PDB file of C-alpha atoms in Angstrom:
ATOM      1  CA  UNK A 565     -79.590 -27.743  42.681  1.00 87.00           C
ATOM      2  CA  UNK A 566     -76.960 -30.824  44.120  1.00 90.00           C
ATOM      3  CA  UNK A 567     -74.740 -28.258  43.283  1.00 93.00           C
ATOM      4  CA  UNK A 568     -75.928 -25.811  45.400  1.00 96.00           C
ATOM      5  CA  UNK A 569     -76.413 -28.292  48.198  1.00 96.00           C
ATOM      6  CA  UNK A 570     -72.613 -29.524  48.720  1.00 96.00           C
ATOM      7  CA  UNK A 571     -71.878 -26.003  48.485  1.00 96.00           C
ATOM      8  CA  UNK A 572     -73.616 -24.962  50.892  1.00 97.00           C
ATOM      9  CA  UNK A 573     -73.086 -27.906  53.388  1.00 96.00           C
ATOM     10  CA  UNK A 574     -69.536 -27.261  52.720  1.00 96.00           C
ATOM     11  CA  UNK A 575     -69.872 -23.421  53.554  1.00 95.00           C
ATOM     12  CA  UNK A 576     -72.251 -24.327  56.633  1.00 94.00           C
ATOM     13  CA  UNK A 577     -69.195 -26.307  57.838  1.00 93.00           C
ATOM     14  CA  UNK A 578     -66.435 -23.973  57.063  1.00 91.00           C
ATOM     15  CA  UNK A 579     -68.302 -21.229  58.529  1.00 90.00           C
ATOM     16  CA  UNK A 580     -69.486 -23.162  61.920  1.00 90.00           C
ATOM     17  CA  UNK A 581     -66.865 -25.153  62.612  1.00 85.00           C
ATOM     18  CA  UNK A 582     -67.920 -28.491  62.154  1.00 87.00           C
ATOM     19  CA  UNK A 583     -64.542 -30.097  61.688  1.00 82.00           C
ATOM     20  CA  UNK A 584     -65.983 -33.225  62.813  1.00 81.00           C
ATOM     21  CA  UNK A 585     -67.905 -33.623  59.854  1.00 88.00           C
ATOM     22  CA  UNK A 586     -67.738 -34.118  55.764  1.00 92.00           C
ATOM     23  CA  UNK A 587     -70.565 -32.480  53.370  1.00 94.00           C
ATOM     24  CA  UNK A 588     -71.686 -36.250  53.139  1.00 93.00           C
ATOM     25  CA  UNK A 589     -72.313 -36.642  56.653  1.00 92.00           C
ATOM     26  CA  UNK A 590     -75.121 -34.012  56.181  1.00 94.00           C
ATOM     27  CA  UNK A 591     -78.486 -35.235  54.875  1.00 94.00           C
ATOM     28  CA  UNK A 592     -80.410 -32.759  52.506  1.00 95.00           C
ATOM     29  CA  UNK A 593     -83.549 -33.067  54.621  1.00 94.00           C
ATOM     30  CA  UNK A 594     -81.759 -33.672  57.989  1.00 93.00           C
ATOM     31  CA  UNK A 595     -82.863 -30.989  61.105  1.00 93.00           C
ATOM     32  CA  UNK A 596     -80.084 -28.097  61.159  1.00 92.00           C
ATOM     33  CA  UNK A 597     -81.340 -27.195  64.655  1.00 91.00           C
ATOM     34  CA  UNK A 598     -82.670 -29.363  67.370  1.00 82.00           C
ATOM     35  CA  UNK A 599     -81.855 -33.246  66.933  1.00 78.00           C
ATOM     36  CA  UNK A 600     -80.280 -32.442  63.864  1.00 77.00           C
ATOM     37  CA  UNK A 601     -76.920 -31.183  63.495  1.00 83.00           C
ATOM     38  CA  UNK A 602     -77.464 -29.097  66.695  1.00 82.00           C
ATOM     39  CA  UNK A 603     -76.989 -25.805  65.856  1.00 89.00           C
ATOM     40  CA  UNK A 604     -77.455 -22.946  68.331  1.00 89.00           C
ATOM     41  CA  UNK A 605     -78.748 -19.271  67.878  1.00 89.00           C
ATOM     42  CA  UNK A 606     -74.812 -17.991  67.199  1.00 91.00           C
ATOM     43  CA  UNK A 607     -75.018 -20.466  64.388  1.00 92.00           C
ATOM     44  CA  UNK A 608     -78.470 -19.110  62.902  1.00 92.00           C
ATOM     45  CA  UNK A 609     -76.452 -15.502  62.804  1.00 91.00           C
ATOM     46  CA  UNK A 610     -73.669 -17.331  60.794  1.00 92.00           C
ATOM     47  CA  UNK A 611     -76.653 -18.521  58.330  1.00 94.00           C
ATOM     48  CA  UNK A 612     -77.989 -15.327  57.773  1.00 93.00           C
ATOM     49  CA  UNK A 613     -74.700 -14.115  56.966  1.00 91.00           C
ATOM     50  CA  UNK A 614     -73.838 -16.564  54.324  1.00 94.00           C
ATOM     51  CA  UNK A 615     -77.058 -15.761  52.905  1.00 95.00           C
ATOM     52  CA  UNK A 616     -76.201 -12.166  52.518  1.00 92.00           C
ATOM     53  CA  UNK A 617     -72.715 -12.628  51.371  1.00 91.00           C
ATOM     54  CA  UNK A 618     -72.385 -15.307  49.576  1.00 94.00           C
ATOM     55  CA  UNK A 619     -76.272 -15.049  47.778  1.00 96.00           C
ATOM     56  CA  UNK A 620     -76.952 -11.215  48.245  1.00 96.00           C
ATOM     57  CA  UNK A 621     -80.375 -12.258  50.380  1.00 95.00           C
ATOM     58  CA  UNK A 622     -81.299  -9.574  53.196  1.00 93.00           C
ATOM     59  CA  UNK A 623     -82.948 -11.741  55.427  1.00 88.00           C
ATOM     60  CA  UNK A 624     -85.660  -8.717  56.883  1.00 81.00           C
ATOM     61  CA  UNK A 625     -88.298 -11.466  58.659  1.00 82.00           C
ATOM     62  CA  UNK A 626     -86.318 -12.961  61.375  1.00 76.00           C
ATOM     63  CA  UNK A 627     -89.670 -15.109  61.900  1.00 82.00           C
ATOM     64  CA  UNK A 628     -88.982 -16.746  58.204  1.00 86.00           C
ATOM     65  CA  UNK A 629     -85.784 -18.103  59.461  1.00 88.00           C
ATOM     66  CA  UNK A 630     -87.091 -20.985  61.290  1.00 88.00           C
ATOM     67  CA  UNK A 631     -88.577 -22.467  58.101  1.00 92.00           C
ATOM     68  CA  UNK A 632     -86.020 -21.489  55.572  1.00 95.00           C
ATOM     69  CA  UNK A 633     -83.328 -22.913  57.708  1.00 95.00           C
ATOM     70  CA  UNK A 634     -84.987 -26.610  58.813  1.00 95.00           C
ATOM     71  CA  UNK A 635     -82.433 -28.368  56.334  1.00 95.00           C
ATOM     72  CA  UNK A 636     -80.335 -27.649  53.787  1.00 97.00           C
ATOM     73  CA  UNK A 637     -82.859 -29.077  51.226  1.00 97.00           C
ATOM     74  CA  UNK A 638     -85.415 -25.698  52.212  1.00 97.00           C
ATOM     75  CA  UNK A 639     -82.010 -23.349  52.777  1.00 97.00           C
ATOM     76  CA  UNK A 640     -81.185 -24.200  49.092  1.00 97.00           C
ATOM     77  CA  UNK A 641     -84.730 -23.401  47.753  1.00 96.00           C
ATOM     78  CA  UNK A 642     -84.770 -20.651  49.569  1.00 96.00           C
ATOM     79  CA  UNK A 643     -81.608 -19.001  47.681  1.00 96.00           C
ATOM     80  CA  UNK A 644     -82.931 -20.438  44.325  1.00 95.00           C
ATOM     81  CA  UNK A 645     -85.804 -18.729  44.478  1.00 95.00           C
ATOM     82  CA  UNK A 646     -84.319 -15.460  46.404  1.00 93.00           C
ATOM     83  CA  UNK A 647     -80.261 -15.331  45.067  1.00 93.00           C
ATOM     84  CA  UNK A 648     -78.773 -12.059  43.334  1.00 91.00           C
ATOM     85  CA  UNK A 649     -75.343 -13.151  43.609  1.00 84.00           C
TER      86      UNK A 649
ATOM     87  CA  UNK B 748     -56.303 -28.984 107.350  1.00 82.00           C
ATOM     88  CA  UNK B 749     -54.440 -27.689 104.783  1.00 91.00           C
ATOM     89  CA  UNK B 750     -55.366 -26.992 101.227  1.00 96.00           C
ATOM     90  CA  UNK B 751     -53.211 -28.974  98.909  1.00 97.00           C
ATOM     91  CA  UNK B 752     -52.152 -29.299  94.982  1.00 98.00           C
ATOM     92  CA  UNK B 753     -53.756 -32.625  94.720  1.00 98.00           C
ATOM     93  CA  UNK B 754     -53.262 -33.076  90.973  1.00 98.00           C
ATOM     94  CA  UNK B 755     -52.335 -30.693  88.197  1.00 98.00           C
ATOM     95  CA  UNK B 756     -52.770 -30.679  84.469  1.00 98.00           C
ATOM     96  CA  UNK B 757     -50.093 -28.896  82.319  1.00 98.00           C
ATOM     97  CA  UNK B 758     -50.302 -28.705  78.701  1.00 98.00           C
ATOM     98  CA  UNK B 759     -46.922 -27.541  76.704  1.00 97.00           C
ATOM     99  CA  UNK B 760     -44.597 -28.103  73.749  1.00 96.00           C
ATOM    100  CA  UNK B 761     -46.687 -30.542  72.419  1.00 97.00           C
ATOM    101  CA  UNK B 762     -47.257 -32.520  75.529  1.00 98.00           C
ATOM    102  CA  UNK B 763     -50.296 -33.215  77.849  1.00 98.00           C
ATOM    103  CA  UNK B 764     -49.013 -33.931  81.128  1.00 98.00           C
ATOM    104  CA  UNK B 765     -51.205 -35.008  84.598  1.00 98.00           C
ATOM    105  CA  UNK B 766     -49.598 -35.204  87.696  1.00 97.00           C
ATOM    106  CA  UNK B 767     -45.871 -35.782  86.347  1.00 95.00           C
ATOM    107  CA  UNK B 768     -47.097 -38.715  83.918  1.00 98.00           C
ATOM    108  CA  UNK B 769     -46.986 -37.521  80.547  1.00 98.00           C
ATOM    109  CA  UNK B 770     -50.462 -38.747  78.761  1.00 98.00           C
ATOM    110  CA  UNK B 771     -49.941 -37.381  75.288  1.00 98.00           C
ATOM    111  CA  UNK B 772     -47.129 -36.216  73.089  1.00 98.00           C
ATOM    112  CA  UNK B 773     -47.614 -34.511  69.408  1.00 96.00           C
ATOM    113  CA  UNK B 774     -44.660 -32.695  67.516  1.00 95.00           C
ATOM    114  CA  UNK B 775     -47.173 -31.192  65.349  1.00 96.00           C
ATOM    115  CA  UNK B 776     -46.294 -27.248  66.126  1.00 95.00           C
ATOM    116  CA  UNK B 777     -49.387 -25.896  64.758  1.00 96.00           C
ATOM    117  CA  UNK B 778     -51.730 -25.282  68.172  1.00 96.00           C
ATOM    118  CA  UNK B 779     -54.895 -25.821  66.382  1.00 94.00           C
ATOM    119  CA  UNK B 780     -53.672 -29.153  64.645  1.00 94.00           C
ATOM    120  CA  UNK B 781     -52.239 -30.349  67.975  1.00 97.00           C
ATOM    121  CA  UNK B 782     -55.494 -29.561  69.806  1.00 96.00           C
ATOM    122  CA  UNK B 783     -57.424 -31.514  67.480  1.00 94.00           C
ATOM    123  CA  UNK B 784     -55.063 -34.426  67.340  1.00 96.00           C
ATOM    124  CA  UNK B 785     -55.448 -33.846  71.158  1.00 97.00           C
ATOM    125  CA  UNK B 786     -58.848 -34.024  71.235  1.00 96.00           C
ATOM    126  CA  UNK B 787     -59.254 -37.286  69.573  1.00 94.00           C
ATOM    127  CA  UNK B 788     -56.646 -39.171  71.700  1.00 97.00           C
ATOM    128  CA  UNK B 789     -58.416 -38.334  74.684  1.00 97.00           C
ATOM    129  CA  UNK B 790     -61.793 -38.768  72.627  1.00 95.00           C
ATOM    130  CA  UNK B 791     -63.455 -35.581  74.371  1.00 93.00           C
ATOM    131  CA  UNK B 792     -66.486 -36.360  72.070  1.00 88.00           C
ATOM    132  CA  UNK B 793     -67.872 -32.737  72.679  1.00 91.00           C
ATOM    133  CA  UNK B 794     -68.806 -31.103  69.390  1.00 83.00           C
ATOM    134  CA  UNK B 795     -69.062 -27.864  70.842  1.00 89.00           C
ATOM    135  CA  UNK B 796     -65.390 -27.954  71.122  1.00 93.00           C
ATOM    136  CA  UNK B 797     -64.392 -27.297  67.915  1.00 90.00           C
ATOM    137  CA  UNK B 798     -66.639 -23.856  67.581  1.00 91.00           C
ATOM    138  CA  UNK B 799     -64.068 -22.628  70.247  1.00 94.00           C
ATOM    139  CA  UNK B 800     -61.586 -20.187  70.349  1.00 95.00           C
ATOM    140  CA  UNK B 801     -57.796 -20.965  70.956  1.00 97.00           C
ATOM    141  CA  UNK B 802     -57.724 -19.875  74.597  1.00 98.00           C
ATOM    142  CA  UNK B 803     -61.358 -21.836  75.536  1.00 98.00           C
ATOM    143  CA  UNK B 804     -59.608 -24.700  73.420  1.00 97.00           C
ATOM    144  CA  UNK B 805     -56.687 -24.604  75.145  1.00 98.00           C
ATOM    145  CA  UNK B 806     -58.423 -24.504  78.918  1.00 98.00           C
ATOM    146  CA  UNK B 807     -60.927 -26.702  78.138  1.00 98.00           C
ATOM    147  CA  UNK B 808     -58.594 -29.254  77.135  1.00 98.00           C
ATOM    148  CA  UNK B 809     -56.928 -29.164  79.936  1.00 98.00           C
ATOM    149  CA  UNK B 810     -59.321 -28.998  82.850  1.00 98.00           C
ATOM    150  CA  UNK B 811     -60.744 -32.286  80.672  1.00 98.00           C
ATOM    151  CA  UNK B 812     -57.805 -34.013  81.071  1.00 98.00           C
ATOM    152  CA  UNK B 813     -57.693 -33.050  84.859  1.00 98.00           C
ATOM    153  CA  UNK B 814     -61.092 -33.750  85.561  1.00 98.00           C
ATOM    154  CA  UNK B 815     -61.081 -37.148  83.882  1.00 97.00           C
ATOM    155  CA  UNK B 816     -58.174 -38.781  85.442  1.00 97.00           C
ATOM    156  CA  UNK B 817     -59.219 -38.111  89.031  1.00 97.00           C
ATOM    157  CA  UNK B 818     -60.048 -41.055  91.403  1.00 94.00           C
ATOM    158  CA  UNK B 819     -62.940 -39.145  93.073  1.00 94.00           C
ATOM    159  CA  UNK B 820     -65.787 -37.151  91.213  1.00 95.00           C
ATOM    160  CA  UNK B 821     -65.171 -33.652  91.323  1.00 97.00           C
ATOM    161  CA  UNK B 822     -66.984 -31.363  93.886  1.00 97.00           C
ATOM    162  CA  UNK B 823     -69.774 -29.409  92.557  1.00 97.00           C
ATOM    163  CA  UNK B 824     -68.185 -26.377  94.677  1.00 98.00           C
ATOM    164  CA  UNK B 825     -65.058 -26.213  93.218  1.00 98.00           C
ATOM    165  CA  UNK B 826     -64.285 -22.714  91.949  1.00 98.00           C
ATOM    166  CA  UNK B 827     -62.240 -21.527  88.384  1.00 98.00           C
ATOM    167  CA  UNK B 828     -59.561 -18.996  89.163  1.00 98.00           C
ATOM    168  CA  UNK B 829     -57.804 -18.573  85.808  1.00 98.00           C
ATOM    169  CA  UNK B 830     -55.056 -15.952  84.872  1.00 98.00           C
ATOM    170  CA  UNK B 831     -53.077 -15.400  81.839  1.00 98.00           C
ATOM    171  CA  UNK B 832     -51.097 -12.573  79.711  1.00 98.00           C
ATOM    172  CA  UNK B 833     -52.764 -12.378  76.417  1.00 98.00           C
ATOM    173  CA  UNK B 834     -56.552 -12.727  77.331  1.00 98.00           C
ATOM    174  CA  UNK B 835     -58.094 -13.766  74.160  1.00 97.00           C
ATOM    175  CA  UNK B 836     -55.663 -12.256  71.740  1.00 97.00           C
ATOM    176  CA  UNK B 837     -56.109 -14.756  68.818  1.00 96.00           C
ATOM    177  CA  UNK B 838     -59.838 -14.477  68.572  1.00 96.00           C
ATOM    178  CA  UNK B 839     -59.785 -10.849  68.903  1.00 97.00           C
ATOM    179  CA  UNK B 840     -57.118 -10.583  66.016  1.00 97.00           C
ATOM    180  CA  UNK B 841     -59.384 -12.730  63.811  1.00 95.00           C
ATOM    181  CA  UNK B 842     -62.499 -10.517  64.953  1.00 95.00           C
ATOM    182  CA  UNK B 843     -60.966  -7.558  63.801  1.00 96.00           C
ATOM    183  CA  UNK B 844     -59.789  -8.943  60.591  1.00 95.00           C
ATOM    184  CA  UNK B 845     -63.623  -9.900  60.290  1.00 91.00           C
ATOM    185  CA  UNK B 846     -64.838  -6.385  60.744  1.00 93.00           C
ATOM    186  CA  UNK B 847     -62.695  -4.691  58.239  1.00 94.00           C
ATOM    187  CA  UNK B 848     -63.752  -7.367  55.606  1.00 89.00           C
ATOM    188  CA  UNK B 849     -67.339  -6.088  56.089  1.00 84.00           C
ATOM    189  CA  UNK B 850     -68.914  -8.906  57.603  1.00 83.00           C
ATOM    190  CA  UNK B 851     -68.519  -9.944  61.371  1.00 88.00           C
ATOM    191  CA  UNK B 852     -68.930 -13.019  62.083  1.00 89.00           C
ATOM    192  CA  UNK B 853     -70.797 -14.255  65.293  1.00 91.00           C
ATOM    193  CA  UNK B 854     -69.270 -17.151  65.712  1.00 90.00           C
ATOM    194  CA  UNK B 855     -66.588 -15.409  66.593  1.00 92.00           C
ATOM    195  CA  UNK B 856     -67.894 -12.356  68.299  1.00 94.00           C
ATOM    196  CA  UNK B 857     -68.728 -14.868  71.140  1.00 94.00           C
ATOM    197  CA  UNK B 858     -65.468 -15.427  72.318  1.00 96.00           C
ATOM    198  CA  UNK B 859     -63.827 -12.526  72.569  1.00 97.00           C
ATOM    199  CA  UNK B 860     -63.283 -12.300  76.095  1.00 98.00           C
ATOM    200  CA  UNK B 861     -61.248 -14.403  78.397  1.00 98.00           C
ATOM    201  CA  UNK B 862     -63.450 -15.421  81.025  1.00 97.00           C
ATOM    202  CA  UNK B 863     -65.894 -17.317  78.400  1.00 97.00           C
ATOM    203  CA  UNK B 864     -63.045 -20.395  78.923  1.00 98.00           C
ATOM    204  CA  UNK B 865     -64.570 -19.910  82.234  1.00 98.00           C
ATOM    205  CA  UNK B 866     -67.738 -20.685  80.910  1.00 97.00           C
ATOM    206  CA  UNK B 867     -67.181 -23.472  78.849  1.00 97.00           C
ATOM    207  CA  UNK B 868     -65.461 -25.432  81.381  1.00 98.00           C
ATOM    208  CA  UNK B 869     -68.438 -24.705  84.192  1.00 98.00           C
ATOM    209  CA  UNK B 870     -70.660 -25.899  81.297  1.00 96.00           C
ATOM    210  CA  UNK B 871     -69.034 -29.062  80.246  1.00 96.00           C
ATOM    211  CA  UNK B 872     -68.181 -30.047  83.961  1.00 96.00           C
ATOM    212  CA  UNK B 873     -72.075 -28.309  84.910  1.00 96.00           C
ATOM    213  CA  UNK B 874     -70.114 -26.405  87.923  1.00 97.00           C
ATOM    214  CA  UNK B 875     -72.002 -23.606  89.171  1.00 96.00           C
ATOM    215  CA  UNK B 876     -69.432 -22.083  91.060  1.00 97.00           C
ATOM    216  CA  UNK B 877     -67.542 -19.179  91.561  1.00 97.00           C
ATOM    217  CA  UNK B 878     -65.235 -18.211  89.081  1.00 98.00           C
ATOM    218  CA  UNK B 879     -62.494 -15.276  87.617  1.00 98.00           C
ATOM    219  CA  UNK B 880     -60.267 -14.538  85.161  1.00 98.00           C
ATOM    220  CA  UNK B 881     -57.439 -12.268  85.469  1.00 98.00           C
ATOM    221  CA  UNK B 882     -54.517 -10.935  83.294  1.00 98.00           C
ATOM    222  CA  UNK B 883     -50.999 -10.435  84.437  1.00 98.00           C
ATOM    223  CA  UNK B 884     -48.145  -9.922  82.745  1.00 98.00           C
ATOM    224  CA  UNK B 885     -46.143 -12.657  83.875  1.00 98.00           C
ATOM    225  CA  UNK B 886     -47.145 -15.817  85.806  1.00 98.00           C
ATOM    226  CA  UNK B 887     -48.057 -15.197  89.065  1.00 98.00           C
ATOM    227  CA  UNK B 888     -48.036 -17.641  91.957  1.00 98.00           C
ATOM    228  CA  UNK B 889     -48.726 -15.490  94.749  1.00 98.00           C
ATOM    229  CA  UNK B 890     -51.478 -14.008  93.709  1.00 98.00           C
ATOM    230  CA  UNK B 891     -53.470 -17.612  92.896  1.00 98.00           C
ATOM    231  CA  UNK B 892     -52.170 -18.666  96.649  1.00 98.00           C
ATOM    232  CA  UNK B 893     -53.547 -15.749  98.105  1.00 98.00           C
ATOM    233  CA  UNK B 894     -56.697 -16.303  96.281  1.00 98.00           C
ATOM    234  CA  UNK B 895     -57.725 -19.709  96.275  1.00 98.00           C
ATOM    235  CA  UNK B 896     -56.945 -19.691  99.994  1.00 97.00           C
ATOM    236  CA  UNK B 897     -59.106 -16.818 100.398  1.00 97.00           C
ATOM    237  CA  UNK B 898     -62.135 -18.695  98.356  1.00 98.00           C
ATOM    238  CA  UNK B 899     -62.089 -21.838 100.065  1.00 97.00           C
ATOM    239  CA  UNK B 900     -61.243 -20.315 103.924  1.00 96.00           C
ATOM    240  CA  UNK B 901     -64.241 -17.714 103.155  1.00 97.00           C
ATOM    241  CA  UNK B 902     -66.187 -21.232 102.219  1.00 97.00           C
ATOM    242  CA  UNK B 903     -66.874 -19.700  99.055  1.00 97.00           C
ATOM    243  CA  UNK B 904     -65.494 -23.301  97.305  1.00 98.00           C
ATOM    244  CA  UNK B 905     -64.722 -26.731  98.540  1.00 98.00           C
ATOM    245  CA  UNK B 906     -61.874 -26.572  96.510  1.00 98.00           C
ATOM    246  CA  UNK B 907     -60.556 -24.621  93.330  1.00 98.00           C
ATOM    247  CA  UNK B 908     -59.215 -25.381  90.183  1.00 98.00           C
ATOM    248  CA  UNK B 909     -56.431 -22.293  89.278  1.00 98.00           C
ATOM    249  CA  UNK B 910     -53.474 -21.969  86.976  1.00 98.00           C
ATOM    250  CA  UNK B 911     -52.022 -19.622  83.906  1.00 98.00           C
ATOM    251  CA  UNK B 912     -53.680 -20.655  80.125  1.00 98.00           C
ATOM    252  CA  UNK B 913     -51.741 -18.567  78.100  1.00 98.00           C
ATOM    253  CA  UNK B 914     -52.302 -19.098  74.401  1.00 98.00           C
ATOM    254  CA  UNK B 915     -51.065 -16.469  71.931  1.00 95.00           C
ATOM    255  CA  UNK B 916     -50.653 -18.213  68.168  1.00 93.00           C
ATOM    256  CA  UNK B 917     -48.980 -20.863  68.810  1.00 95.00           C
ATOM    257  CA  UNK B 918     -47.287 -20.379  71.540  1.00 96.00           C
ATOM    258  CA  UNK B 919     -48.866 -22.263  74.719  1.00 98.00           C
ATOM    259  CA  UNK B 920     -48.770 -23.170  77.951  1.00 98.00           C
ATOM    260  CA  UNK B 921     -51.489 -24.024  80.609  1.00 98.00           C
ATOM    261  CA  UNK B 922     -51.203 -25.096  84.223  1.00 98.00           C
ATOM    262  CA  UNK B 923     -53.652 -26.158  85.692  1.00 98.00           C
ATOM    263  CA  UNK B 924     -54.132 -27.063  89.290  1.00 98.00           C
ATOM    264  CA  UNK B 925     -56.418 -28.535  91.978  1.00 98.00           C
ATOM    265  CA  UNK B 926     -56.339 -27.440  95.339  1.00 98.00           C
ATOM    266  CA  UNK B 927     -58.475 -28.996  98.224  1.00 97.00           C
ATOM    267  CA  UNK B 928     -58.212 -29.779 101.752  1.00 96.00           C
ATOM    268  CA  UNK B 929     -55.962 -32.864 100.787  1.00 96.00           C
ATOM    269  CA  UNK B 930     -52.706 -34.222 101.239  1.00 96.00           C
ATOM    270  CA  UNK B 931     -50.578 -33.121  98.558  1.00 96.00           C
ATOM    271  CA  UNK B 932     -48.290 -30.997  97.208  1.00 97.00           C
ATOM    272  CA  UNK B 933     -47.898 -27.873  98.972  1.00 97.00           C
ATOM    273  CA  UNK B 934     -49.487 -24.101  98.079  1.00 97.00           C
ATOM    274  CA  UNK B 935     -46.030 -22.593  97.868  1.00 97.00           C
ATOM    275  CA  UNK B 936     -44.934 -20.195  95.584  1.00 97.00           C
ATOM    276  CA  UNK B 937     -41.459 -22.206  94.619  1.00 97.00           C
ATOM    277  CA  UNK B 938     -44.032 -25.700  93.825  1.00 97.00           C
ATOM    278  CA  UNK B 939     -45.829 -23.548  91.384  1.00 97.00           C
ATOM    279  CA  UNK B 940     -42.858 -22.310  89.952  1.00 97.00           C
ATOM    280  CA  UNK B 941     -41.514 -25.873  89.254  1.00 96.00           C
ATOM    281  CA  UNK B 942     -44.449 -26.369  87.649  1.00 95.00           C
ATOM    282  CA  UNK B 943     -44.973 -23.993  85.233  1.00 94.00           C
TER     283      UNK B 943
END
């Protein structure tokens, strides 16, 4: 599971741009929208994506998405429960 | 009285120049590694920036630079008149690329037109102005005469920040300038010329 974290922290930077920061910058439980990190709807898209391509998870309830992506800690329970890749 | 080039912003070969003082020089020949290194001399702290295309970037950068080293506070009715050759070239490259790997990406969907450097710079400078973008094929000084006198003696803007941001790889170069009913530098075709 800290496995899956850094990966995805460093995937969530890779794929949004966030030169500015390192994977340790990002707290597990720390807000990906809003206070947070500040991510905007565009980002949200690039989430989805990385769910589908990099984990194989159709994301069919846009309405889910709020909860699944608060912080990396519920995005990475989300594809350990959900992955087929 | 006359509209003038007050002050002008050119970014080129590496170097950030403002009104014939140059502010920053990089020999890194990489655009996006200069832009960065760019970015944190002039400590832009704007996170946004780095979800940017090339061209936004490279505009938003500049007009930055501009903005921050003049003596009075810009006018809220200052309009964007930008041209260039290659529109948005690098982002639509990497778009494409995108698409034919089966997944495009959003991030940068977004930016594939020209005018969103528009955008970003009203946003950052929160200018609700007029604004266009327009591609020629070479630098063309009569046309942004012609037009910024035309937006500020139809008092559509105060004054008006024009130039050329071309950006294709990494190949650059972006004029900017500010024209208002100053003393300065005169609208003339041959001034703009010497400045590009």
């Amino acid at each position: 599971m800290e496995n899956l974290k850094k990966e995805l922290k460093e995937k969530i930077i890779e794929a949004l741009n966030l030169e500015d920061l390192t994977p340790e910058d990002i707290k597990d439980d720390e807000l990906l929208f809003g206070e947070g990190l500040e991510l905007d709807s565009i980002d949200a898209l690039e989430l989805i994506i990385i769910l589908d391509k990099d984990y194989g998870i159709k994301l069919d309830d846009p309405k889910k998405g709020k909860k699944i992506f608060e912080s990396i800690e519920t995005m990475a329970n989300y594809i350990n429960e959900n992955r087929s890749k | 009285m006359k509209s003038e080039i007050t002050h002008y912003c050119q970014i080129k070969n590496g170097k950030v120049i403002f009104d014939e003082n140059l502010l920053y020089e990089d020999k890194e020949v990489d655009f996006q590694k200069f832009i960065k290194n760019a970015y944190q001399f002039f400590e832009l702290d704007y996170r946004k920036f780095y979800k940017m295309d090339p061209l936004c970037k490279l505009a938003v950068m500049n007009s930055s630079v501009l903005i921050a080293n003049l003596t009075e506070k810009l006018d809220p009715k200052t309009a964007l008149l930008l041209t260039n050759k290659s529109a948005c070239v690098d982002i639509d490259l990497k778009h494409q690329k995108s698409i034919t790997e089966g997944f495009a990406r959003p991030a940068d969907f977004v930016y594939t037109l020209p005018n969103i450097s528009l955008g970003e710079i009203s946003i950052k400078n929160k200018l609700r102005s007029e604004n266009s973008f327009f591609i020629f094929e070479t630098f063309n000084p009569e046309f942004l005469i012609t037009y910024t006198q035309q937006l500020i003696q139809t008092k559509k803007a105060n004054a008006v920040l024009a130039g050329w941001v071309e950006i294709a790889e990494n190949d650059y170069n972006a004029l900017l300038f500010l024209v208002e009913k100053k003393k300065g530098i005169a609208l003339k075709k041959e001034n703009l010329l010497n400045l590009i």
